[in-house]
Structures are given as structure tokens and as C-alpha cells.
């Protein structure tokens, strides 16, 4: 069995380093603004997001989960195993406050 999850807004859930926030400053008519979280326009955002997902799911990758940037595949042999594996994945997402 396979389940496909998409953490499509994953980029916007990764906080920027305080020293890097000023590097994203932009001007609008109301003043200066900067990003507090990663934006999909930043150069290394894909690699950063991939590293985060790989780190979060490290105990499960290759066994019951595969991750690619913001896509998560949960794989199992039986329905009962699949329910358990999905619970593990949702637990990890909740633990690290990642919304999908």
C-alpha cells in the first residue's frame, strides 16, 4: 500500500536565521519588510527543505517512508502496517510542527 502526502507549504514553515532576515528586505509603499520564514524564491530553499525533511524522517526513510523535497510517500505491505506507518508519519509531522 502507498500513501502520498504533499507538504506543499513546507518552505513557508522553515524559520529564517535572524542574521539572514535582513538579506531578504524589500520595499513597498508602507515601508520595509523582510521574510521571517523561507520563501520559495530563495536560491537554496529546495536543498534546505530536503535536508529538513530527510532529518525529520531519518528513522523511517528507506524502511517505510521516502521523501523528496516536499513530497512524502508512506509504503507498507499490509493495511494494518499501513495504518501504523501513517500514524508514525503524522506523529513526526506534529512533533516538528510541519503542516501538510
mmCIF file of N, CA, C and O in Angstrom:
data_model
loop_
_atom_site.group_PDB
_atom_site.id
_atom_site.type_symbol
_atom_site.label_atom_id
_atom_site.label_comp_id
_atom_site.label_asym_id
_atom_site.label_seq_id
_atom_site.Cartn_x
_atom_site.Cartn_y
_atom_site.Cartn_z
ATOM 1 N N UNK A 1 0.837 -1.170 0.000
ATOM 2 C CA UNK A 1 0.000 0.000 0.000
ATOM 3 C C UNK A 1 0.884 1.235 0.000
ATOM 4 O O UNK A 1 1.955 1.232 0.602
ATOM 5 N N UNK A 2 0.415 2.278 -0.662
ATOM 6 C CA UNK A 2 1.148 3.539 -0.728
ATOM 7 C C UNK A 2 0.206 4.689 -0.395
ATOM 8 O O UNK A 2 -0.950 4.689 -0.800
ATOM 9 N N UNK A 3 0.732 5.661 0.326
ATOM 10 C CA UNK A 3 0.032 6.923 0.550
ATOM 11 C C UNK A 3 0.987 8.042 0.178
ATOM 12 O O UNK A 3 2.181 7.981 0.502
ATOM 13 N N UNK A 4 0.469 9.050 -0.492
ATOM 14 C CA UNK A 4 1.268 10.184 -0.924
ATOM 15 C C UNK A 4 0.812 11.428 -0.170
ATOM 16 O O UNK A 4 -0.370 11.753 -0.172
ATOM 17 N N UNK A 5 1.751 12.091 0.475
ATOM 18 C CA UNK A 5 1.462 13.319 1.213
ATOM 19 C C UNK A 5 2.265 14.446 0.585
ATOM 20 O O UNK A 5 3.400 14.246 0.152
ATOM 21 N N UNK A 6 1.695 15.627 0.573
ATOM 22 C CA UNK A 6 2.368 16.781 -0.008
ATOM 23 C C UNK A 6 2.411 17.894 1.023
ATOM 24 O O UNK A 6 1.381 18.448 1.377
ATOM 25 N N UNK A 7 3.591 18.191 1.517
ATOM 26 C CA UNK A 7 3.770 19.308 2.446
ATOM 27 C C UNK A 7 4.064 20.555 1.611
ATOM 28 O O UNK A 7 5.119 21.174 1.716
ATOM 29 N N UNK A 8 3.097 20.917 0.760
ATOM 30 C CA UNK A 8 3.296 21.946 -0.253
ATOM 31 C C UNK A 8 3.701 23.301 0.306
ATOM 32 O O UNK A 8 4.331 24.081 -0.369
ATOM 33 N N UNK A 9 3.359 23.595 1.528
ATOM 34 C CA UNK A 9 3.756 24.879 2.097
ATOM 35 C C UNK A 9 4.950 24.712 3.035
ATOM 36 O O UNK A 9 5.162 25.523 3.923
ATOM 37 N N UNK A 10 5.700 23.651 2.823
ATOM 38 C CA UNK A 10 6.849 23.361 3.678
ATOM 39 C C UNK A 10 7.867 24.471 3.733
ATOM 40 O O UNK A 10 8.433 24.755 4.781
ATOM 41 N N UNK A 11 8.106 25.117 2.602
ATOM 42 C CA UNK A 11 9.077 26.208 2.572
ATOM 43 C C UNK A 11 8.705 27.302 3.570
ATOM 44 O O UNK A 11 9.547 27.875 4.227
ATOM 45 N N UNK A 12 7.437 27.605 3.647
ATOM 46 C CA UNK A 12 6.968 28.710 4.475
ATOM 47 C C UNK A 12 6.867 28.335 5.946
ATOM 48 O O UNK A 12 6.376 29.115 6.738
ATOM 49 N N UNK A 13 7.342 27.158 6.300
ATOM 50 C CA UNK A 13 7.326 26.724 7.691
ATOM 51 C C UNK A 13 8.730 26.665 8.286
ATOM 52 O O UNK A 13 8.896 26.351 9.453
ATOM 53 N N UNK A 14 9.745 26.970 7.478
ATOM 54 C CA UNK A 14 11.126 26.931 7.945
ATOM 55 C C UNK A 14 11.535 28.348 8.340
ATOM 56 O O UNK A 14 11.583 29.238 7.492
ATOM 57 N N UNK A 15 11.811 28.588 9.627
ATOM 58 C CA UNK A 15 12.187 29.944 10.042
ATOM 59 C C UNK A 15 13.542 30.353 9.457
ATOM 60 O O UNK A 15 14.453 29.542 9.325
ATOM 61 N N UNK A 16 13.646 31.619 9.117
ATOM 62 C CA UNK A 16 14.919 32.172 8.651
ATOM 63 C C UNK A 16 15.816 32.397 9.866
ATOM 64 O O UNK A 16 15.323 32.676 10.961
ATOM 65 N N UNK A 17 17.112 32.318 9.654
ATOM 66 C CA UNK A 17 18.045 32.693 10.711
ATOM 67 C C UNK A 17 17.947 34.194 10.930
ATOM 68 O O UNK A 17 17.818 34.951 9.964
ATOM 69 N N UNK A 18 17.987 34.644 12.173
ATOM 70 C CA UNK A 18 17.857 36.081 12.445
ATOM 71 C C UNK A 18 18.835 36.940 11.656
ATOM 72 O O UNK A 18 18.483 38.027 11.201
ATOM 73 N N UNK A 19 20.066 36.474 11.465
ATOM 74 C CA UNK A 19 21.059 37.236 10.707
ATOM 75 C C UNK A 19 20.730 37.283 9.215
ATOM 76 O O UNK A 19 21.191 38.180 8.503
ATOM 77 N N UNK A 20 19.952 36.320 8.727
ATOM 78 C CA UNK A 20 19.631 36.260 7.300
ATOM 79 C C UNK A 20 18.352 37.015 6.935
ATOM 80 O O UNK A 20 18.112 37.284 5.762
ATOM 81 N N UNK A 21 17.536 37.357 7.925
ATOM 82 C CA UNK A 21 16.280 38.051 7.640
ATOM 83 C C UNK A 21 16.507 39.360 6.894
ATOM 84 O O UNK A 21 15.803 39.669 5.940
ATOM 85 N N UNK A 22 17.511 40.132 7.320
ATOM 86 C CA UNK A 22 17.749 41.432 6.683
ATOM 87 C C UNK A 22 18.185 41.295 5.221
ATOM 88 O O UNK A 22 18.012 42.222 4.437
ATOM 89 N N UNK A 23 18.678 40.133 4.852
ATOM 90 C CA UNK A 23 19.103 39.910 3.460
ATOM 91 C C UNK A 23 17.911 39.738 2.525
ATOM 92 O O UNK A 23 18.068 39.741 1.316
ATOM 93 N N UNK A 24 16.717 39.568 3.085
ATOM 94 C CA UNK A 24 15.516 39.401 2.262
ATOM 95 C C UNK A 24 14.647 40.660 2.259
ATOM 96 O O UNK A 24 13.497 40.621 1.858
ATOM 97 N N UNK A 25 15.210 41.778 2.700
ATOM 98 C CA UNK A 25 14.449 43.019 2.816
ATOM 99 C C UNK A 25 13.961 43.498 1.452
ATOM 100 O O UNK A 25 14.667 43.428 0.452
ATOM 101 N N UNK A 26 12.727 43.979 1.440
ATOM 102 C CA UNK A 26 12.172 44.595 0.227
ATOM 103 C C UNK A 26 11.343 45.813 0.635
ATOM 104 O O UNK A 26 10.909 45.946 1.772
ATOM 105 N N UNK A 27 11.153 46.710 -0.310
ATOM 106 C CA UNK A 27 10.484 47.980 -0.047
ATOM 107 C C UNK A 27 9.124 47.992 -0.715
ATOM 108 O O UNK A 27 8.990 47.603 -1.876
ATOM 109 N N UNK A 28 8.116 48.446 0.040
ATOM 110 C CA UNK A 28 6.804 48.712 -0.545
ATOM 111 C C UNK A 28 6.380 50.104 -0.066
ATOM 112 O O UNK A 28 7.085 50.732 0.724
ATOM 113 N N UNK A 29 5.265 50.581 -0.522
ATOM 114 C CA UNK A 29 4.846 51.944 -0.188
ATOM 115 C C UNK A 29 4.646 52.160 1.313
ATOM 116 O O UNK A 29 4.710 53.280 1.792
ATOM 117 N N UNK A 30 4.417 51.103 2.075
ATOM 118 C CA UNK A 30 4.173 51.225 3.512
ATOM 119 C C UNK A 30 5.450 51.108 4.344
ATOM 120 O O UNK A 30 5.401 51.247 5.557
ATOM 121 N N UNK A 31 6.579 50.780 3.722
ATOM 122 C CA UNK A 31 7.813 50.669 4.476
ATOM 123 C C UNK A 31 8.671 49.495 4.033
ATOM 124 O O UNK A 31 8.519 48.962 2.938
ATOM 125 N N UNK A 32 9.586 49.099 4.904
ATOM 126 C CA UNK A 32 10.500 47.993 4.653
ATOM 127 C C UNK A 32 9.962 46.713 5.290
ATOM 128 O O UNK A 32 9.442 46.742 6.406
ATOM 129 N N UNK A 33 10.119 45.626 4.585
ATOM 130 C CA UNK A 33 9.707 44.324 5.108
ATOM 131 C C UNK A 33 10.792 43.309 4.814
ATOM 132 O O UNK A 33 11.577 43.469 3.888
ATOM 133 N N UNK A 34 10.825 42.235 5.617
ATOM 134 C CA UNK A 34 11.732 41.128 5.346
ATOM 135 C C UNK A 34 11.030 39.827 5.713
ATOM 136 O O UNK A 34 10.083 39.825 6.502
ATOM 137 N N UNK A 35 11.498 38.738 5.121
ATOM 138 C CA UNK A 35 10.911 37.428 5.395
ATOM 139 C C UNK A 35 11.366 36.902 6.745
ATOM 140 O O UNK A 35 12.532 36.994 7.082
ATOM 141 N N UNK A 36 10.451 36.331 7.505
ATOM 142 C CA UNK A 36 10.769 35.665 8.770
ATOM 143 C C UNK A 36 10.856 34.150 8.563
ATOM 144 O O UNK A 36 11.373 33.439 9.401
ATOM 145 N N UNK A 37 10.306 33.676 7.441
ATOM 146 C CA UNK A 37 10.361 32.258 7.070
ATOM 147 C C UNK A 37 10.883 32.158 5.643
ATOM 148 O O UNK A 37 10.894 33.143 4.903
ATOM 149 N N UNK A 38 11.309 30.956 5.264
ATOM 150 C CA UNK A 38 11.857 30.751 3.923
ATOM 151 C C UNK A 38 10.805 31.043 2.860
ATOM 152 O O UNK A 38 9.635 30.721 3.035
ATOM 153 N N UNK A 39 11.238 31.622 1.785
ATOM 154 C CA UNK A 39 10.368 31.886 0.648
ATOM 155 C C UNK A 39 10.812 31.003 -0.504
ATOM 156 O O UNK A 39 12.000 30.717 -0.668
ATOM 157 N N UNK A 40 9.874 30.560 -1.329
ATOM 158 C CA UNK A 40 10.247 29.671 -2.439
ATOM 159 C C UNK A 40 11.135 30.369 -3.451
ATOM 160 O O UNK A 40 11.719 29.742 -4.311
ATOM 161 N N UNK A 41 11.282 31.670 -3.374
ATOM 162 C CA UNK A 41 12.119 32.414 -4.318
ATOM 163 C C UNK A 41 13.603 32.376 -3.946
ATOM 164 O O UNK A 41 14.440 32.748 -4.754
ATOM 165 N N UNK A 42 13.922 31.969 -2.728
ATOM 166 C CA UNK A 42 15.315 31.971 -2.295
ATOM 167 C C UNK A 42 16.107 30.869 -2.987
ATOM 168 O O UNK A 42 15.570 29.810 -3.308
ATOM 169 N N UNK A 43 17.382 31.123 -3.183
ATOM 170 C CA UNK A 43 18.228 30.251 -4.002
ATOM 171 C C UNK A 43 18.318 28.811 -3.503
ATOM 172 O O UNK A 43 18.168 27.877 -4.273
ATOM 173 N N UNK A 44 18.574 28.574 -2.245
ATOM 174 C CA UNK A 44 18.815 27.219 -1.726
ATOM 175 C C UNK A 44 17.640 26.634 -0.978
ATOM 176 O O UNK A 44 17.798 25.706 -0.190
ATOM 177 N N UNK A 45 16.453 27.151 -1.210
ATOM 178 C CA UNK A 45 15.300 26.709 -0.438
ATOM 179 C C UNK A 45 14.978 25.234 -0.682
ATOM 180 O O UNK A 45 14.609 24.520 0.248
ATOM 181 N N UNK A 46 15.127 24.741 -1.905
ATOM 182 C CA UNK A 46 14.856 23.323 -2.182
ATOM 183 C C UNK A 46 15.791 22.416 -1.389
ATOM 184 O O UNK A 46 15.354 21.444 -0.770
ATOM 185 N N UNK A 47 17.074 22.740 -1.408
ATOM 186 C CA UNK A 47 18.052 21.925 -0.687
ATOM 187 C C UNK A 47 17.832 22.003 0.822
ATOM 188 O O UNK A 47 17.934 20.996 1.527
ATOM 189 N N UNK A 48 17.491 23.178 1.317
ATOM 190 C CA UNK A 48 17.237 23.350 2.747
ATOM 191 C C UNK A 48 16.023 22.534 3.168
ATOM 192 O O UNK A 48 16.038 21.838 4.192
ATOM 193 N N UNK A 49 14.954 22.601 2.373
ATOM 194 C CA UNK A 49 13.746 21.850 2.684
ATOM 195 C C UNK A 49 14.008 20.346 2.615
ATOM 196 O O UNK A 49 13.535 19.588 3.458
ATOM 197 N N UNK A 50 14.782 19.900 1.620
ATOM 198 C CA UNK A 50 15.110 18.475 1.502
ATOM 199 C C UNK A 50 15.901 17.999 2.717
ATOM 200 O O UNK A 50 15.626 16.936 3.270
ATOM 201 N N UNK A 51 16.869 18.804 3.161
ATOM 202 C CA UNK A 51 17.655 18.443 4.352
ATOM 203 C C UNK A 51 16.771 18.330 5.583
ATOM 204 O O UNK A 51 16.909 17.404 6.383
ATOM 205 N N UNK A 52 15.841 19.275 5.734
ATOM 206 C CA UNK A 52 14.934 19.244 6.877
ATOM 207 C C UNK A 52 14.075 17.987 6.861
ATOM 208 O O UNK A 52 13.967 17.287 7.867
ATOM 209 N N UNK A 53 13.464 17.677 5.726
ATOM 210 C CA UNK A 53 12.594 16.503 5.630
ATOM 211 C C UNK A 53 13.379 15.214 5.856
ATOM 212 O O UNK A 53 12.906 14.309 6.535
ATOM 213 N N UNK A 54 14.573 15.139 5.310
ATOM 214 C CA UNK A 54 15.410 13.949 5.494
ATOM 215 C C UNK A 54 15.794 13.787 6.966
ATOM 216 O O UNK A 54 15.785 12.680 7.504
ATOM 217 N N UNK A 55 16.092 14.900 7.614
ATOM 218 C CA UNK A 55 16.463 14.851 9.035
ATOM 219 C C UNK A 55 15.268 14.437 9.903
ATOM 220 O O UNK A 55 15.412 13.606 10.804
ATOM 221 N N UNK A 56 14.109 15.000 9.625
ATOM 222 C CA UNK A 56 12.917 14.668 10.402
ATOM 223 C C UNK A 56 12.573 13.190 10.281
ATOM 224 O O UNK A 56 12.280 12.526 11.263
ATOM 225 N N UNK A 57 12.604 12.668 9.058
ATOM 226 C CA UNK A 57 12.168 11.292 8.806
ATOM 227 C C UNK A 57 13.310 10.291 8.759
ATOM 228 O O UNK A 57 13.117 9.161 8.321
ATOM 229 N N UNK A 58 14.488 10.667 9.231
ATOM 230 C CA UNK A 58 15.661 9.792 9.171
ATOM 231 C C UNK A 58 15.398 8.380 9.684
ATOM 232 O O UNK A 58 15.790 7.404 9.037
ATOM 233 N N UNK A 59 14.715 8.201 10.836
ATOM 234 C CA UNK A 59 14.495 6.832 11.314
ATOM 235 C C UNK A 59 13.572 6.007 10.413
ATOM 236 O O UNK A 59 13.567 4.785 10.481
ATOM 237 N N UNK A 60 12.787 6.663 9.557
ATOM 238 C CA UNK A 60 11.809 5.956 8.732
ATOM 239 C C UNK A 60 12.204 5.850 7.258
ATOM 240 O O UNK A 60 11.683 4.992 6.544
ATOM 241 N N UNK A 61 13.110 6.724 6.799
ATOM 242 C CA UNK A 61 13.480 6.753 5.377
ATOM 243 C C UNK A 61 14.115 5.426 4.963
ATOM 244 O O UNK A 61 14.979 4.892 5.643
ATOM 245 N N UNK A 62 13.637 4.914 3.832
ATOM 246 C CA UNK A 62 14.144 3.657 3.298
ATOM 247 C C UNK A 62 13.412 2.442 3.839
ATOM 248 O O UNK A 62 13.412 1.391 3.237
ATOM 249 N N UNK A 63 12.793 2.596 4.978
ATOM 250 C CA UNK A 63 12.070 1.491 5.588
ATOM 251 C C UNK A 63 10.582 1.603 5.274
ATOM 252 O O UNK A 63 10.013 0.743 4.618
ATOM 253 N N UNK A 64 9.959 2.703 5.717
ATOM 254 C CA UNK A 64 8.518 2.886 5.490
ATOM 255 C C UNK A 64 8.184 4.207 4.812
ATOM 256 O O UNK A 64 7.042 4.442 4.454
ATOM 257 N N UNK A 65 9.180 5.075 4.638
ATOM 258 C CA UNK A 65 8.946 6.422 4.093
ATOM 259 C C UNK A 65 10.028 6.770 3.080
ATOM 260 O O UNK A 65 11.183 6.399 3.234
ATOM 261 N N UNK A 66 9.615 7.510 2.046
ATOM 262 C CA UNK A 66 10.549 8.142 1.113
ATOM 263 C C UNK A 66 10.155 9.614 1.043
ATOM 264 O O UNK A 66 8.962 9.935 1.045
ATOM 265 N N UNK A 67 11.142 10.509 1.026
ATOM 266 C CA UNK A 67 10.840 11.939 0.929
ATOM 267 C C UNK A 67 11.626 12.556 -0.221
ATOM 268 O O UNK A 67 12.763 12.184 -0.491
ATOM 269 N N UNK A 68 10.973 13.484 -0.910
ATOM 270 C CA UNK A 68 11.633 14.257 -1.951
ATOM 271 C C UNK A 68 11.094 15.680 -1.881
ATOM 272 O O UNK A 68 9.919 15.932 -2.156
ATOM 273 N N UNK A 69 11.932 16.577 -1.448
ATOM 274 C CA UNK A 69 11.625 17.989 -1.219
ATOM 275 C C UNK A 69 10.393 18.120 -0.319
ATOM 276 O O UNK A 69 10.532 18.102 0.885
ATOM 277 N N UNK A 70 9.195 18.246 -0.876
ATOM 278 C CA UNK A 70 8.012 18.394 -0.021
ATOM 279 C C UNK A 70 7.009 17.254 -0.204
ATOM 280 O O UNK A 70 5.880 17.329 0.257
ATOM 281 N N UNK A 71 7.418 16.194 -0.876
ATOM 282 C CA UNK A 71 6.550 15.038 -1.094
ATOM 283 C C UNK A 71 6.977 13.889 -0.182
ATOM 284 O O UNK A 71 8.163 13.596 -0.061
ATOM 285 N N UNK A 72 5.997 13.249 0.425
ATOM 286 C CA UNK A 72 6.247 12.143 1.349
ATOM 287 C C UNK A 72 5.462 10.935 0.855
ATOM 288 O O UNK A 72 4.263 11.044 0.603
ATOM 289 N N UNK A 73 6.147 9.800 0.702
ATOM 290 C CA UNK A 73 5.490 8.553 0.318
ATOM 291 C C UNK A 73 5.603 7.593 1.492
ATOM 292 O O UNK A 73 6.705 7.336 1.985
ATOM 293 N N UNK A 74 4.457 7.088 1.938
ATOM 294 C CA UNK A 74 4.418 6.102 3.018
ATOM 295 C C UNK A 74 4.091 4.767 2.372
ATOM 296 O O UNK A 74 3.118 4.650 1.626
ATOM 297 N N UNK A 75 4.920 3.753 2.638
ATOM 298 C CA UNK A 75 4.745 2.450 1.982
ATOM 299 C C UNK A 75 4.644 1.335 3.013
ATOM 300 O O UNK A 75 5.322 1.364 4.039
ATOM 301 N N UNK A 76 3.777 0.377 2.719
ATOM 302 C CA UNK A 76 3.555 -0.750 3.631
ATOM 303 C C UNK A 76 3.124 -1.972 2.839
ATOM 304 O O UNK A 76 2.655 -1.862 1.712
ATOM 305 N N UNK A 77 3.258 -3.126 3.457
ATOM 306 C CA UNK A 77 2.833 -4.380 2.820
ATOM 307 C C UNK A 77 1.379 -4.717 3.118
ATOM 308 O O UNK A 77 0.700 -5.305 2.293
ATOM 309 N N UNK A 78 0.909 -4.378 4.334
ATOM 310 C CA UNK A 78 -0.468 -4.714 4.711
ATOM 311 C C UNK A 78 -1.215 -3.468 5.170
ATOM 312 O O UNK A 78 -0.612 -2.450 5.513
ATOM 313 N N UNK A 79 -2.540 -3.601 5.227
ATOM 314 C CA UNK A 79 -3.388 -2.490 5.666
ATOM 315 C C UNK A 79 -3.095 -2.116 7.126
ATOM 316 O O UNK A 79 -3.029 -0.942 7.472
ATOM 317 N N UNK A 80 -2.915 -3.118 7.979
ATOM 318 C CA UNK A 80 -2.637 -2.852 9.398
ATOM 319 C C UNK A 80 -1.294 -2.146 9.583
ATOM 320 O O UNK A 80 -1.180 -1.201 10.365
ATOM 321 N N UNK A 81 -0.276 -2.614 8.859
ATOM 322 C CA UNK A 81 1.030 -1.944 8.901
ATOM 323 C C UNK A 81 0.910 -0.509 8.410
ATOM 324 O O UNK A 81 1.531 0.396 8.953
ATOM 325 N N UNK A 82 0.118 -0.328 7.365
ATOM 326 C CA UNK A 82 -0.010 0.993 6.760
ATOM 327 C C UNK A 82 -0.601 1.996 7.757
ATOM 328 O O UNK A 82 -0.123 3.134 7.848
ATOM 329 N N UNK A 83 -1.615 1.572 8.493
ATOM 330 C CA UNK A 83 -2.208 2.455 9.500
ATOM 331 C C UNK A 83 -1.162 2.847 10.547
ATOM 332 O O UNK A 83 -1.068 4.014 10.949
ATOM 333 N N UNK A 84 -0.339 1.903 10.961
ATOM 334 C CA UNK A 84 0.725 2.171 11.927
ATOM 335 C C UNK A 84 1.761 3.129 11.340
ATOM 336 O O UNK A 84 2.182 4.090 11.996
ATOM 337 N N UNK A 85 2.173 2.890 10.096
ATOM 338 C CA UNK A 85 3.170 3.736 9.443
ATOM 339 C C UNK A 85 2.652 5.161 9.255
ATOM 340 O O UNK A 85 3.398 6.131 9.452
ATOM 341 N N UNK A 86 1.386 5.299 8.880
ATOM 342 C CA UNK A 86 0.805 6.638 8.740
ATOM 343 C C UNK A 86 0.773 7.356 10.086
ATOM 344 O O UNK A 86 1.073 8.552 10.164
ATOM 345 N N UNK A 87 0.438 6.618 11.150
ATOM 346 C CA UNK A 87 0.448 7.212 12.485
ATOM 347 C C UNK A 87 1.842 7.729 12.843
ATOM 348 O O UNK A 87 1.992 8.818 13.397
ATOM 349 N N UNK A 88 2.882 6.943 12.515
ATOM 350 C CA UNK A 88 4.262 7.369 12.777
ATOM 351 C C UNK A 88 4.588 8.654 12.027
ATOM 352 O O UNK A 88 5.185 9.576 12.582
ATOM 353 N N UNK A 89 4.204 8.706 10.760
ATOM 354 C CA UNK A 89 4.488 9.893 9.939
ATOM 355 C C UNK A 89 3.754 11.109 10.488
ATOM 356 O O UNK A 89 4.339 12.186 10.651
ATOM 357 N N UNK A 90 2.470 10.959 10.804
ATOM 358 C CA UNK A 90 1.719 12.081 11.342
ATOM 359 C C UNK A 90 2.263 12.528 12.696
ATOM 360 O O UNK A 90 2.266 13.717 13.020
ATOM 361 N N UNK A 91 2.747 11.572 13.489
ATOM 362 C CA UNK A 91 3.371 11.914 14.764
ATOM 363 C C UNK A 91 4.616 12.773 14.530
ATOM 364 O O UNK A 91 4.822 13.776 15.222
ATOM 365 N N UNK A 92 5.440 12.386 13.555
ATOM 366 C CA UNK A 92 6.658 13.146 13.255
ATOM 367 C C UNK A 92 6.308 14.543 12.741
ATOM 368 O O UNK A 92 6.944 15.532 13.121
ATOM 369 N N UNK A 93 5.311 14.634 11.870
ATOM 370 C CA UNK A 93 4.892 15.942 11.356
ATOM 371 C C UNK A 93 4.406 16.835 12.495
ATOM 372 O O UNK A 93 4.737 18.022 12.548
ATOM 373 N N UNK A 94 3.642 16.264 13.410
ATOM 374 C CA UNK A 94 3.132 17.042 14.540
ATOM 375 C C UNK A 94 4.271 17.440 15.478
ATOM 376 O O UNK A 94 4.328 18.574 15.960
ATOM 377 N N UNK A 95 5.176 16.513 15.733
ATOM 378 C CA UNK A 95 6.305 16.768 16.632
ATOM 379 C C UNK A 95 7.139 17.965 16.156
ATOM 380 O O UNK A 95 7.573 18.794 16.948
ATOM 381 N N UNK A 96 7.344 18.049 14.843
ATOM 382 C CA UNK A 96 8.161 19.139 14.282
ATOM 383 C C UNK A 96 7.311 20.279 13.740
ATOM 384 O O UNK A 96 7.830 21.171 13.066
ATOM 385 N N UNK A 97 6.012 20.234 14.012
ATOM 386 C CA UNK A 97 5.078 21.304 13.636
ATOM 387 C C UNK A 97 5.096 21.598 12.132
ATOM 388 O O UNK A 97 5.111 22.744 11.701
ATOM 389 N N UNK A 98 5.115 20.515 11.343
ATOM 390 C CA UNK A 98 5.052 20.628 9.887
ATOM 391 C C UNK A 98 3.622 20.330 9.460
ATOM 392 O O UNK A 98 3.063 19.293 9.792
ATOM 393 N N UNK A 99 3.036 21.254 8.728
ATOM 394 C CA UNK A 99 1.670 21.069 8.256
ATOM 395 C C UNK A 99 1.693 20.670 6.793
ATOM 396 O O UNK A 99 2.497 21.166 6.027
ATOM 397 N N UNK A 100 0.820 19.745 6.442
ATOM 398 C CA UNK A 100 0.790 19.314 5.045
ATOM 399 C C UNK A 100 -0.542 19.668 4.416
ATOM 400 O O UNK A 100 -1.445 20.144 5.036
#
